PDB file of C-alpha atoms and ligand atoms in Angstrom:
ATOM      1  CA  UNK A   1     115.405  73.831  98.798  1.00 94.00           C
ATOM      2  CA  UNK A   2     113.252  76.730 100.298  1.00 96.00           C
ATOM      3  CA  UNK A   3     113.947  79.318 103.422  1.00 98.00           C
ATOM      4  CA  UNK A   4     111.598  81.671 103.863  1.00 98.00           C
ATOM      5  CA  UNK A   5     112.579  83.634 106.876  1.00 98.00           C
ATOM      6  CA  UNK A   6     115.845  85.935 106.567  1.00 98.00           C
ATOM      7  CA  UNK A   7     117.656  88.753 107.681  1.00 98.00           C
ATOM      8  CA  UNK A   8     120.013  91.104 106.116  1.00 98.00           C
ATOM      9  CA  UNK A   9     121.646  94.728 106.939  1.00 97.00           C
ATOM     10  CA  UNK A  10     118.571  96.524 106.181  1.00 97.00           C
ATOM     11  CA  UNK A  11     117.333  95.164 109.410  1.00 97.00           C
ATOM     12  CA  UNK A  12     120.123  93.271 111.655  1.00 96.00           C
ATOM     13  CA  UNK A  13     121.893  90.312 109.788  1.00 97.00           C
ATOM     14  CA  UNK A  14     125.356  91.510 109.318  1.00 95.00           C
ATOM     15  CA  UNK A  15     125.371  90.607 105.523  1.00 97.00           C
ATOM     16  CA  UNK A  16     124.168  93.123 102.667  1.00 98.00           C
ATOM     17  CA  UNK A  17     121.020  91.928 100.433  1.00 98.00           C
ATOM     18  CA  UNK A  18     122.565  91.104  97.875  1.00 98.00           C
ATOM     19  CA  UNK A  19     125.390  89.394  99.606  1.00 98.00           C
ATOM     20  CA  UNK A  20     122.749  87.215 101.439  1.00 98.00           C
ATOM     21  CA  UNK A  21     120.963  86.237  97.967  1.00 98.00           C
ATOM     22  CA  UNK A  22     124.670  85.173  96.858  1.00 98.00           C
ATOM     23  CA  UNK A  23     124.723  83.102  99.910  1.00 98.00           C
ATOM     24  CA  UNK A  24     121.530  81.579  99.333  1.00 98.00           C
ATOM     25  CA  UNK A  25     122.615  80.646  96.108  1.00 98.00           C
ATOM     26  CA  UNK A  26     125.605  79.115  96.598  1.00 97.00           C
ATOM     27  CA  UNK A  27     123.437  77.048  99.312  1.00 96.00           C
ATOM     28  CA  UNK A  28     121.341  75.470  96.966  1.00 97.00           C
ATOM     29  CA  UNK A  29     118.103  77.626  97.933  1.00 97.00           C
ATOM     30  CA  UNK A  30     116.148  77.800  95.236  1.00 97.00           C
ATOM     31  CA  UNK A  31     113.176  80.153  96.776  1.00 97.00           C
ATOM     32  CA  UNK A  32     114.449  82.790  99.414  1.00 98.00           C
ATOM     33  CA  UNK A  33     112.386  85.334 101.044  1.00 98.00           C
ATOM     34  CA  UNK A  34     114.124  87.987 102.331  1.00 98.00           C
ATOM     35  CA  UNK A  35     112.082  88.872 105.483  1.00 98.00           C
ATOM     36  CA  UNK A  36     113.773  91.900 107.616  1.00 98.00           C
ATOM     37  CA  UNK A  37     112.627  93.623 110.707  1.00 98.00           C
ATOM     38  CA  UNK A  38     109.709  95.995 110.201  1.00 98.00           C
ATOM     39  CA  UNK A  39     111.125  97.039 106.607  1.00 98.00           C
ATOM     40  CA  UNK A  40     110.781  95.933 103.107  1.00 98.00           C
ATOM     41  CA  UNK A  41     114.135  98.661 102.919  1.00 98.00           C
ATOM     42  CA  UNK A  42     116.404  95.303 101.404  1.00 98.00           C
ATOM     43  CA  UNK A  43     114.205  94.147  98.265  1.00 98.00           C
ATOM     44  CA  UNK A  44     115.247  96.555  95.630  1.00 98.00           C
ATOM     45  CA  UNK A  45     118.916  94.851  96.299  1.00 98.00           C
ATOM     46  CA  UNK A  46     117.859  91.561  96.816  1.00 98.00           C
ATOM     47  CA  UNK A  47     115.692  91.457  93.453  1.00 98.00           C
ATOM     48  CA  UNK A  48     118.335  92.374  91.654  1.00 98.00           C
ATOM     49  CA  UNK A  49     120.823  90.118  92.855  1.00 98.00           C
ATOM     50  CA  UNK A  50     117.786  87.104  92.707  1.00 98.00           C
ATOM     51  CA  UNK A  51     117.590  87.956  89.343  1.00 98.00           C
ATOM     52  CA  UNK A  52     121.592  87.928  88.677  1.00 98.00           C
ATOM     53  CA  UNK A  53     121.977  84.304  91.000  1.00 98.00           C
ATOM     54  CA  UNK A  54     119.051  82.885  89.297  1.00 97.00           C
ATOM     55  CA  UNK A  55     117.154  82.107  92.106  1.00 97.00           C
ATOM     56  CA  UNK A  56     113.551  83.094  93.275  1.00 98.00           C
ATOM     57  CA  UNK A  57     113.212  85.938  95.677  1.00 98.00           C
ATOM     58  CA  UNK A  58     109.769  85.934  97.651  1.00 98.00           C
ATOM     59  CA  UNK A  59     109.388  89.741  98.580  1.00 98.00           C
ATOM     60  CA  UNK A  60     108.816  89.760 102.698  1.00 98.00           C
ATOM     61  CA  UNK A  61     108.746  91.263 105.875  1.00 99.00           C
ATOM     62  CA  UNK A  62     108.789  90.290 109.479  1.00 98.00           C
ATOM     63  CA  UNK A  63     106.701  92.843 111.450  1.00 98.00           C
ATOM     64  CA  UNK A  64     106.405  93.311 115.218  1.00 98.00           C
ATOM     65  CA  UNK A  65     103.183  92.843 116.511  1.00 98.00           C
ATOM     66  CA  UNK A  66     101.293  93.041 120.371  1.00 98.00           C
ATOM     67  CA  UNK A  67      99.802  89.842 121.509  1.00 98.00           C
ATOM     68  CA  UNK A  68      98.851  89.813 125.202  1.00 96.00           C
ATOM     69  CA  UNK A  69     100.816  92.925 126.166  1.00 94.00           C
ATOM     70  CA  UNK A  70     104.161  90.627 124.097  1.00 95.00           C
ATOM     71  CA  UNK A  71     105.937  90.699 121.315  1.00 96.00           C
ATOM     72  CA  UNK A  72     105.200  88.159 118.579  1.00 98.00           C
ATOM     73  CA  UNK A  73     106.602  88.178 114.843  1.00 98.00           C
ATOM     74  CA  UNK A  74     104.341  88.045 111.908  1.00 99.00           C
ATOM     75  CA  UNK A  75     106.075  87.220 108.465  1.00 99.00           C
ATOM     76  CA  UNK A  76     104.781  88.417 105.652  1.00 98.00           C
ATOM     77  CA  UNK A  77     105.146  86.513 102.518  1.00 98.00           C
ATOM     78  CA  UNK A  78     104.873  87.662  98.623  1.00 98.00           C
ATOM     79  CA  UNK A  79     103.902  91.024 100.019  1.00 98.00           C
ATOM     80  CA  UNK A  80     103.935  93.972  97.468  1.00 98.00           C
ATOM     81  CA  UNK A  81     105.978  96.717  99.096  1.00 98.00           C
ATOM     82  CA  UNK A  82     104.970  99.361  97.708  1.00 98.00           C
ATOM     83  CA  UNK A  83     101.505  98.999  99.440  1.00 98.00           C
ATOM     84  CA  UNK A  84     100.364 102.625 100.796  1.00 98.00           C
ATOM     85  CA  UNK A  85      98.863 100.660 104.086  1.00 98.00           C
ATOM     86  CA  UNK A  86     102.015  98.433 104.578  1.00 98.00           C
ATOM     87  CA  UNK A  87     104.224 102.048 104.250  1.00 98.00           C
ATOM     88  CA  UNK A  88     102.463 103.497 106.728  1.00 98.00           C
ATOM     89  CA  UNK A  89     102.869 100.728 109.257  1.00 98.00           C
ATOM     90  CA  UNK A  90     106.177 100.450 108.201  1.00 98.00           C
ATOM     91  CA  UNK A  91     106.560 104.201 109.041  1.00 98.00           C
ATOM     92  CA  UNK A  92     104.840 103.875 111.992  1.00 97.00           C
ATOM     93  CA  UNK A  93     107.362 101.148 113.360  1.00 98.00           C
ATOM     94  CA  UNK A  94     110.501 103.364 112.240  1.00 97.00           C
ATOM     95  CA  UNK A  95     109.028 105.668 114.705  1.00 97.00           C
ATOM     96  CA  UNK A  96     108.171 103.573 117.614  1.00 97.00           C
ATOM     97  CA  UNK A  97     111.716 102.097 117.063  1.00 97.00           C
ATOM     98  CA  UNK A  98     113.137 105.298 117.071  1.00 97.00           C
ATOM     99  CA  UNK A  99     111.461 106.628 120.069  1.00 97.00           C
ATOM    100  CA  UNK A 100     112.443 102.960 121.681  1.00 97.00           C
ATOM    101  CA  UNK A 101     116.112 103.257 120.716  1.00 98.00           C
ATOM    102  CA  UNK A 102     117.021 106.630 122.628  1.00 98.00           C
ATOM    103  CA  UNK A 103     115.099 105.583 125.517  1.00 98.00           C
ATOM    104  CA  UNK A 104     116.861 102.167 125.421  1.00 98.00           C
ATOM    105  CA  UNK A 105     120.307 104.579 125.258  1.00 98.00           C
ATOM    106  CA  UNK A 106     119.033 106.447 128.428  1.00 98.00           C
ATOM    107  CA  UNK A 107     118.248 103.665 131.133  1.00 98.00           C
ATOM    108  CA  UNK A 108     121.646 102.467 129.711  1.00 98.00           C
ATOM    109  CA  UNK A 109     123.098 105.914 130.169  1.00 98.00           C
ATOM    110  CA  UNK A 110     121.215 106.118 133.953  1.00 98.00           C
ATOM    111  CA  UNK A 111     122.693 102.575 134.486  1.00 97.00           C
ATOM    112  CA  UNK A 112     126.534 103.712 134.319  1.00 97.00           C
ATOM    113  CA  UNK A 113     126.767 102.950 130.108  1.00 98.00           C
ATOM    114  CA  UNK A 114     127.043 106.340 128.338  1.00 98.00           C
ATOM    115  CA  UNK A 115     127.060 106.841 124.322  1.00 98.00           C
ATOM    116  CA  UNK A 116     124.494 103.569 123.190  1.00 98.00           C
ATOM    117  CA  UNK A 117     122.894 105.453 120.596  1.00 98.00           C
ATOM    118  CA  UNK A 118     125.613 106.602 118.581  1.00 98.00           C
ATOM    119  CA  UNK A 119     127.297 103.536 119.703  1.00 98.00           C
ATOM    120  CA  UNK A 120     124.142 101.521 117.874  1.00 98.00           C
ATOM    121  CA  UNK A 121     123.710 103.239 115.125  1.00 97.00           C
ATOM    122  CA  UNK A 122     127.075 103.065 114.415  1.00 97.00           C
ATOM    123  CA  UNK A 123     126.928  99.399 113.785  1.00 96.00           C
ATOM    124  CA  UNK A 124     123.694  99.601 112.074  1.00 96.00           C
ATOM    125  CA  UNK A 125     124.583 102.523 109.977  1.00 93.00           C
ATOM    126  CA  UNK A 126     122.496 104.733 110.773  1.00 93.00           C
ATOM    127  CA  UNK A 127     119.966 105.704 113.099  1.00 93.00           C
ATOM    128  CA  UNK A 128     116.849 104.414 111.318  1.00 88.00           C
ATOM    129  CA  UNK A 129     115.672 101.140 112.316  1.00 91.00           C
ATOM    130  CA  UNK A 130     117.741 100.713 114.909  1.00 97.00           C
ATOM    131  CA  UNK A 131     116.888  97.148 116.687  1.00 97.00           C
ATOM    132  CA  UNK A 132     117.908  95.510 120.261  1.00 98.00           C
ATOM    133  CA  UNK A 133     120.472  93.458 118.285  1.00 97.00           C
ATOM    134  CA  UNK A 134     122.234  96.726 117.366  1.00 98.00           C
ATOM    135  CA  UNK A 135     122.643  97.328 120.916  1.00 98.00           C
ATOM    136  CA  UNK A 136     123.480  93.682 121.694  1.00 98.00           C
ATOM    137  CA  UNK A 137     126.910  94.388 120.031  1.00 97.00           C
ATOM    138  CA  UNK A 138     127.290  97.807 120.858  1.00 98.00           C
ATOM    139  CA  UNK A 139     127.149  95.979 124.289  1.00 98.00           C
ATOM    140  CA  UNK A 140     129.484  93.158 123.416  1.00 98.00           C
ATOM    141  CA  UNK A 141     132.073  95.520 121.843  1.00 97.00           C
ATOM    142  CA  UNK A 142     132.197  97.146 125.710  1.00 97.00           C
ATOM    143  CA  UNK A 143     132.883  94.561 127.451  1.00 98.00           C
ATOM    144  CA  UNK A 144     129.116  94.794 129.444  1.00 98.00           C
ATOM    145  CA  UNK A 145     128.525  90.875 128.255  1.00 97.00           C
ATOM    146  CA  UNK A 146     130.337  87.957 126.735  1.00 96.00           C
ATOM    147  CA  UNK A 147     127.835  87.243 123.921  1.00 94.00           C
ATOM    148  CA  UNK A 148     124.293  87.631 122.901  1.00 93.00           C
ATOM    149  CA  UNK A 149     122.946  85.157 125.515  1.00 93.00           C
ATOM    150  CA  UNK A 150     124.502  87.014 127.890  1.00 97.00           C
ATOM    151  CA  UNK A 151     122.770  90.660 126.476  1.00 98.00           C
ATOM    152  CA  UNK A 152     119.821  89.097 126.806  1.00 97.00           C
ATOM    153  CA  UNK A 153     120.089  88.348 130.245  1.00 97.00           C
ATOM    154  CA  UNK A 154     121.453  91.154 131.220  1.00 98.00           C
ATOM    155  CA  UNK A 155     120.238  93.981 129.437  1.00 98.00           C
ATOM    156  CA  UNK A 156     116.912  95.061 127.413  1.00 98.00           C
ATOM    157  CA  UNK A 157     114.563  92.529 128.880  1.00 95.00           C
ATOM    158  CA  UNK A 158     112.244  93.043 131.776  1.00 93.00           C
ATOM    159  CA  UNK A 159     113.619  94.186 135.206  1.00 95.00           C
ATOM    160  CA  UNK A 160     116.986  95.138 133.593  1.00 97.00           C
ATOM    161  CA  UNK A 161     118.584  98.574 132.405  1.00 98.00           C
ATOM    162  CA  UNK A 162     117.699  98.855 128.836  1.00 98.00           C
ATOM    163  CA  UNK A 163     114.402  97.262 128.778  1.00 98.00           C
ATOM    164  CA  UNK A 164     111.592  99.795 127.188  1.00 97.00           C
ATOM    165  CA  UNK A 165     108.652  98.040 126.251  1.00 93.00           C
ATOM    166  CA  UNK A 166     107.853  98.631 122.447  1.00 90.00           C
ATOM    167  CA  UNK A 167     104.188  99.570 121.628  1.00 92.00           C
ATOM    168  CA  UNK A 168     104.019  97.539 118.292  1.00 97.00           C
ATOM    169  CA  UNK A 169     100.426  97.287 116.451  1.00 98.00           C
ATOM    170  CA  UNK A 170      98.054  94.119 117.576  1.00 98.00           C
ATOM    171  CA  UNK A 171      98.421  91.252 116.158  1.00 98.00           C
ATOM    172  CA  UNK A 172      95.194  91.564 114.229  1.00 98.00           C
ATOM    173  CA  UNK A 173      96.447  94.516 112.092  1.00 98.00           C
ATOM    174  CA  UNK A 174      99.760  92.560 111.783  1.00 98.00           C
ATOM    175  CA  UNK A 175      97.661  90.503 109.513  1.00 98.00           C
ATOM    176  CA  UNK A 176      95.535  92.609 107.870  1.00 98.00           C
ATOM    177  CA  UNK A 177      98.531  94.844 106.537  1.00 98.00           C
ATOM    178  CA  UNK A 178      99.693  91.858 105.022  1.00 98.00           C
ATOM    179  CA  UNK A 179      96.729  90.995 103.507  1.00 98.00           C
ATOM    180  CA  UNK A 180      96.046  94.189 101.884  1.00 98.00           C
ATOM    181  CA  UNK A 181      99.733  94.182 100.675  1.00 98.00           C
ATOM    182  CA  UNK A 182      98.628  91.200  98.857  1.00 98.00           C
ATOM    183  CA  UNK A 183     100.636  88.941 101.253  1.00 98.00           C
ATOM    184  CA  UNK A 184      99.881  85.518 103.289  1.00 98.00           C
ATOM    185  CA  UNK A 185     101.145  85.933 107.133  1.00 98.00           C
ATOM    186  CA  UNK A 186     102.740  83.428 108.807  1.00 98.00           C
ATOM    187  CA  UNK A 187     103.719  83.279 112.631  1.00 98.00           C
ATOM    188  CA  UNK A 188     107.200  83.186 113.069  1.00 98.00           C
ATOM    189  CA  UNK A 189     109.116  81.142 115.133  1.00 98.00           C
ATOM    190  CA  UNK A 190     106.014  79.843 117.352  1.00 98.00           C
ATOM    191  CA  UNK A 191     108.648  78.101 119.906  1.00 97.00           C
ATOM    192  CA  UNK A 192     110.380  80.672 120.899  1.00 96.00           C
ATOM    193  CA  UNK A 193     107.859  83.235 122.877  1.00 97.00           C
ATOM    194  CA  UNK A 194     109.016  81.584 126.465  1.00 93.00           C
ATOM    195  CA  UNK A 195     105.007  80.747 126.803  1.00 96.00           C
ATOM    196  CA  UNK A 196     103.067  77.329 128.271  1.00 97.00           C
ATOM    197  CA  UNK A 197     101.783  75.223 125.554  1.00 96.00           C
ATOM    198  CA  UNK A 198      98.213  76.325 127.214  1.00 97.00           C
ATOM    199  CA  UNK A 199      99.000  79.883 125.868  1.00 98.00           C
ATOM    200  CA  UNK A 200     100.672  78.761 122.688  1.00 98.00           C
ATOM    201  CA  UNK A 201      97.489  77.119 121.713  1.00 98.00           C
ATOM    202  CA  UNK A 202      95.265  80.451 121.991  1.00 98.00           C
ATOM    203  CA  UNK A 203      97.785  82.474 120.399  1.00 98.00           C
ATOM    204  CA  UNK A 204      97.581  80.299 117.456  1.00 98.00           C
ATOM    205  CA  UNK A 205      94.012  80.107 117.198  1.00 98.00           C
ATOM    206  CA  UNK A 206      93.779  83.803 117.572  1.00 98.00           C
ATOM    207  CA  UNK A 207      96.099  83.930 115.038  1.00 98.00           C
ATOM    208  CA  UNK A 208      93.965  81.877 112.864  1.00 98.00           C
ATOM    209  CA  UNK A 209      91.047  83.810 114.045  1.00 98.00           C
ATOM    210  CA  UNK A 210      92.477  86.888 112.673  1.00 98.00           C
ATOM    211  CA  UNK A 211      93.137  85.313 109.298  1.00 98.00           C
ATOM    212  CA  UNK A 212      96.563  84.282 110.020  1.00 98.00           C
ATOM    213  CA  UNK A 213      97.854  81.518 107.057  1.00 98.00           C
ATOM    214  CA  UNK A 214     100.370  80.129 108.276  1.00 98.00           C
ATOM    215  CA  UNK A 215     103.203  78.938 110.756  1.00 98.00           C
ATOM    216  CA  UNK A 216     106.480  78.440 110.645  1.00 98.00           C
ATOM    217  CA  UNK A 217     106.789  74.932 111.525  1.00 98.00           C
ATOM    218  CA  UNK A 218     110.879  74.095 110.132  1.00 98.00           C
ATOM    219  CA  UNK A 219     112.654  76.372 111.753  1.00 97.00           C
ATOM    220  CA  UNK A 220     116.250  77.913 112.245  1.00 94.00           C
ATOM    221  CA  UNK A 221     117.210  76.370 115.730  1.00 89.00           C
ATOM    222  CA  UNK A 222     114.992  73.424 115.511  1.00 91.00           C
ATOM    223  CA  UNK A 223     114.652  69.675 116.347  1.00 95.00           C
ATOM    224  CA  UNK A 224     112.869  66.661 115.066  1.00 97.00           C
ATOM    225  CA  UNK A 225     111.040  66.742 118.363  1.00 97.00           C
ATOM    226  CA  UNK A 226     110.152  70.799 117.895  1.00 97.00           C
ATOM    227  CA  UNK A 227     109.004  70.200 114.091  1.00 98.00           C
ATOM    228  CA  UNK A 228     106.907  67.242 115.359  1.00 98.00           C
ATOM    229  CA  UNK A 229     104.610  69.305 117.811  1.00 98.00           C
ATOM    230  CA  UNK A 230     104.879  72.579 115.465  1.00 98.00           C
ATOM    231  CA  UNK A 231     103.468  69.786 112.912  1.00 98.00           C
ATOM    232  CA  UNK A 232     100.981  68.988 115.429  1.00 98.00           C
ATOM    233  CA  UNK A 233      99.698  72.466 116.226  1.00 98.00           C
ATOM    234  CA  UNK A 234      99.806  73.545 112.345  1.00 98.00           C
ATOM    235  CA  UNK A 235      97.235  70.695 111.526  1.00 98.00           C
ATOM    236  CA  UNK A 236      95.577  71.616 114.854  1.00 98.00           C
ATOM    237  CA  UNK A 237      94.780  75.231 113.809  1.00 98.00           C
ATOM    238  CA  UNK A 238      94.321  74.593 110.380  1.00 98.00           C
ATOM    239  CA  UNK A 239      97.642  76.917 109.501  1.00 98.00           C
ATOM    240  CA  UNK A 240      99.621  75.894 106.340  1.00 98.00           C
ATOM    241  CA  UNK A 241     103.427  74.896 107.342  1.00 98.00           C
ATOM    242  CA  UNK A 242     106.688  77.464 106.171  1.00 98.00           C
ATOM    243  CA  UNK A 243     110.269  76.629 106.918  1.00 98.00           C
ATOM    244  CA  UNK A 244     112.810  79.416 107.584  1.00 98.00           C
ATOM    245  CA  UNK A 245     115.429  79.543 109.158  1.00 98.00           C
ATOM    246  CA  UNK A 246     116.256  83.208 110.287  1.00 98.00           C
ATOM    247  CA  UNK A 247     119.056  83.595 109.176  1.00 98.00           C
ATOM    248  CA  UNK A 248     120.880  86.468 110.746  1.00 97.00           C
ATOM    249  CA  UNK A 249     124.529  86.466 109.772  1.00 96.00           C
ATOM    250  CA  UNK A 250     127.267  83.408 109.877  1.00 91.00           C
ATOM    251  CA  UNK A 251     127.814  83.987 113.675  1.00 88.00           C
ATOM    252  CA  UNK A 252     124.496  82.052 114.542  1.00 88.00           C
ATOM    253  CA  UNK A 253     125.170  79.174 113.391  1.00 86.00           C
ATOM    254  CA  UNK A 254     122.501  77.033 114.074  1.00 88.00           C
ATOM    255  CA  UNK A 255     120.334  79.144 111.621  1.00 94.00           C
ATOM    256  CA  UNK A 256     122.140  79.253 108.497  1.00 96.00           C
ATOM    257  CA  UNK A 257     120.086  79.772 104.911  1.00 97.00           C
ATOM    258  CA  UNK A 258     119.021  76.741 103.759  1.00 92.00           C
ATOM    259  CA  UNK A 259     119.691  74.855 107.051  1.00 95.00           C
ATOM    260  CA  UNK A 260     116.012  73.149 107.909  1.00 97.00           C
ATOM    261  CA  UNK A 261     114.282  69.870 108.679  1.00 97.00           C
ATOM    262  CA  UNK A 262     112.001  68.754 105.919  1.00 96.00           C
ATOM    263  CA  UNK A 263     108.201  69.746 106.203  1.00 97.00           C
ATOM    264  CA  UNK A 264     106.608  67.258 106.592  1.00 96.00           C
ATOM    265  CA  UNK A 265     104.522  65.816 103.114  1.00 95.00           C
ATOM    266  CA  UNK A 266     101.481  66.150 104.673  1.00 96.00           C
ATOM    267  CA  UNK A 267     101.000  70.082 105.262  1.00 96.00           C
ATOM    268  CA  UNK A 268      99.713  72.535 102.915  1.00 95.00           C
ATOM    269  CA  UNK A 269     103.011  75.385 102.589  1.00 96.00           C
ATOM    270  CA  UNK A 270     103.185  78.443 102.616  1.00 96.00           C
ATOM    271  CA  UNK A 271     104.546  78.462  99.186  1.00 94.00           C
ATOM    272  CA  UNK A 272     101.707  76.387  97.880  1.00 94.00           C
ATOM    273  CA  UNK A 273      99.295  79.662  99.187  1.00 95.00           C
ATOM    274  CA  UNK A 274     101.794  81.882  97.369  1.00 92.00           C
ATOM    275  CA  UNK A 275     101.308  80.356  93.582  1.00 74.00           C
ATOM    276  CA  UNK A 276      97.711  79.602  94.159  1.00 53.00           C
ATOM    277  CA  UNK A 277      96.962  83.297  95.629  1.00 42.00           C
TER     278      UNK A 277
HETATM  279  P1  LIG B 301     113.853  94.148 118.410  1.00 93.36           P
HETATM  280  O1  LIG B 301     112.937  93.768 117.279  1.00 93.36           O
HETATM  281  O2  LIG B 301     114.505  95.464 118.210  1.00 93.36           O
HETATM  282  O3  LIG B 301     113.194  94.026 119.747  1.00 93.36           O
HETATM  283  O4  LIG B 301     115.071  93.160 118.382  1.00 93.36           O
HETATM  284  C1  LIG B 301     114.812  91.820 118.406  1.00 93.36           C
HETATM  285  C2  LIG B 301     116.013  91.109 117.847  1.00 93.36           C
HETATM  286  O5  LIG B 301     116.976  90.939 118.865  1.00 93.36           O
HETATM  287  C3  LIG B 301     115.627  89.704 117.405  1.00 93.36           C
HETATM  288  O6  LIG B 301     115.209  89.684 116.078  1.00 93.36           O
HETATM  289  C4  LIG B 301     116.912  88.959 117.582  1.00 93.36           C
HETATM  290  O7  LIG B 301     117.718  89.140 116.449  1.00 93.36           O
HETATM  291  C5  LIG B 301     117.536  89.645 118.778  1.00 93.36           C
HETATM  292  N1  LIG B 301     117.210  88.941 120.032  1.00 93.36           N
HETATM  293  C6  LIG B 301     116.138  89.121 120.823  1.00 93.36           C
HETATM  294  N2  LIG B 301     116.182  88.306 121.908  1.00 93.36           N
HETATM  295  C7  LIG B 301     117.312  87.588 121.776  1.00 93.36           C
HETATM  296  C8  LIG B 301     117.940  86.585 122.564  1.00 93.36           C
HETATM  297  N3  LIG B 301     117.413  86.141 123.705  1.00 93.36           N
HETATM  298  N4  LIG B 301     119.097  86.087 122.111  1.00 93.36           N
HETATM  299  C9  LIG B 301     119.650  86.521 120.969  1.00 93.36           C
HETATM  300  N5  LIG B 301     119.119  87.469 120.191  1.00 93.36           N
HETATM  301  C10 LIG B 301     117.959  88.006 120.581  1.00 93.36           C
HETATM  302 MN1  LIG B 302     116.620  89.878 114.429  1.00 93.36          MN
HETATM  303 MN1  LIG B 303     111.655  86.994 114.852  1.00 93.36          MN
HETATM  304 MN1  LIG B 304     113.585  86.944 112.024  1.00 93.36          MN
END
């Protein structure tokens, strides 16, 4: 059993490194890639505890990146972190999420909701790396929504106090970071960008175009009907398939580790690039 898309406290799962590579273990995951927010900040921990659970840890990262003025996740995969171009863009995102995070704190403040950024990094535990999710709870904990749905709604997304557009790097770069980190790149989670099929389509093949790998094609939240048409558009583009299922912490529950439809037999993986390259 593989899942190659996870989260821990170095980002914003909720569980440490190591305790998520214990978890994984006890799953019966035999390959886990630890693949946080913008920071490779976990793998020290992880490796350790990989090496402890006897399981295979696939160093990652899941990196922001501008497509079409949005947001879209690029995983990287057997990346070397230590990589002087993938520090800098990791540096580069601390930054933006910095700046992002006390502006975040002020439309909230303007709105009526005082104290977010101590309030955030609080939960996270400190002020570095601070993401929306850190503020999801902060919100929670207040009483200004009922759950994450609700955040999301509410808060942090266009039109509503808290949203601050993030100026990630393009897509493009996304990819080439990864690649000179010695990494493949996989989109993440291609379902869940709220776009038409139409515009699915060309991100993919710009994706591809850029040199992208791979897509994620089992994931987290996923259907039989979902992993059919990611299926479809990974042999359409010529990506190989992953399966992750971003796992963020035992409150989601429909992505716990290890929790994923089969690939189908067909596909090239992700994996398969990972021991050949
Ligand atoms: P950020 O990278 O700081 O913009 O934060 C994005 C994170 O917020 C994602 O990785 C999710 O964990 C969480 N998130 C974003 N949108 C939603 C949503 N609609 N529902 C639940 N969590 C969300
Ligand atoms: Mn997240
Ligand atoms: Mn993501
Ligand atoms: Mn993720």
């Amino acid at each position: 059993m593989i899942d190659l898309h996870s989260h821990s406290r170095a980002s914003d799962g909720s569980h440490s490194p190591g305790e998520v590579v214990a978890l994984a273990a006890r799953s019966g995951i035999e390959c886990l890639a630890l693949t946080d927010h913008d920071t490779v900040s976990g793998l020290d921990e992880a490796n350790l505890a990989a090496a402890r659970h006897g399981i295979e840890l696939i160093p990652g990262i899941e990196i922001s990146a501008d497509w079409e003025s949005r947001t879209v996740h690029i995983v990287g995969l057997g990346i070397d972190p230590s990589n002087r171009a993938l520090e800098r863009t990791i540096a580069r995102a601390a930054e933006t999420r910095i700046n992002r995070a006390r502006a975040i704190a002020q439309s909230l403040d303007s709105a009526g909701i005082p104290g977010a950024f101590r309030g955030a990094s609080d939960i996270a535990g400190g002020e570095s790396n601070l993401t929306r999710s850190h503020f999801a709870r902060f919100l929670i904990a207040g009483g200004h929504a009922k759950d994450n749905r609700q955040v999301f709604k509410r808060f942090m997304v266009k039109g509503r106090p808290g949203y601050v557009p993030a100026e990630w790097i393009g897509l493009a770069e996304a990819v080439r970071i990864i690649h000179q980190a010695g990494g493949i790149a996989v989109m993440a989670h291609p379902a869940r960008y709220n776009v038409t099929a139409k515009r699915l389509g060309r991100m993919l093949s710009d994706f591809k175009a850029t040199g992208g790998d791979a897509m994620e094609v089992s994931c987290g939240a996923g259907n039989a009907q979902e992993l059919q048409m990611l299926s479809t558009l990974a042999d359409r583009f010529g990506l190989a398939a992953s399966a992750g299922s971003d796992f963020h912490g035992p409150d989601k529950p429909w992505a716990q580790l290890g929790r994923l439809l089969p690939l189908p037999s067909h596909h090239p993986t992700a994996l398969g690039l990972l021991s050949v390259g």
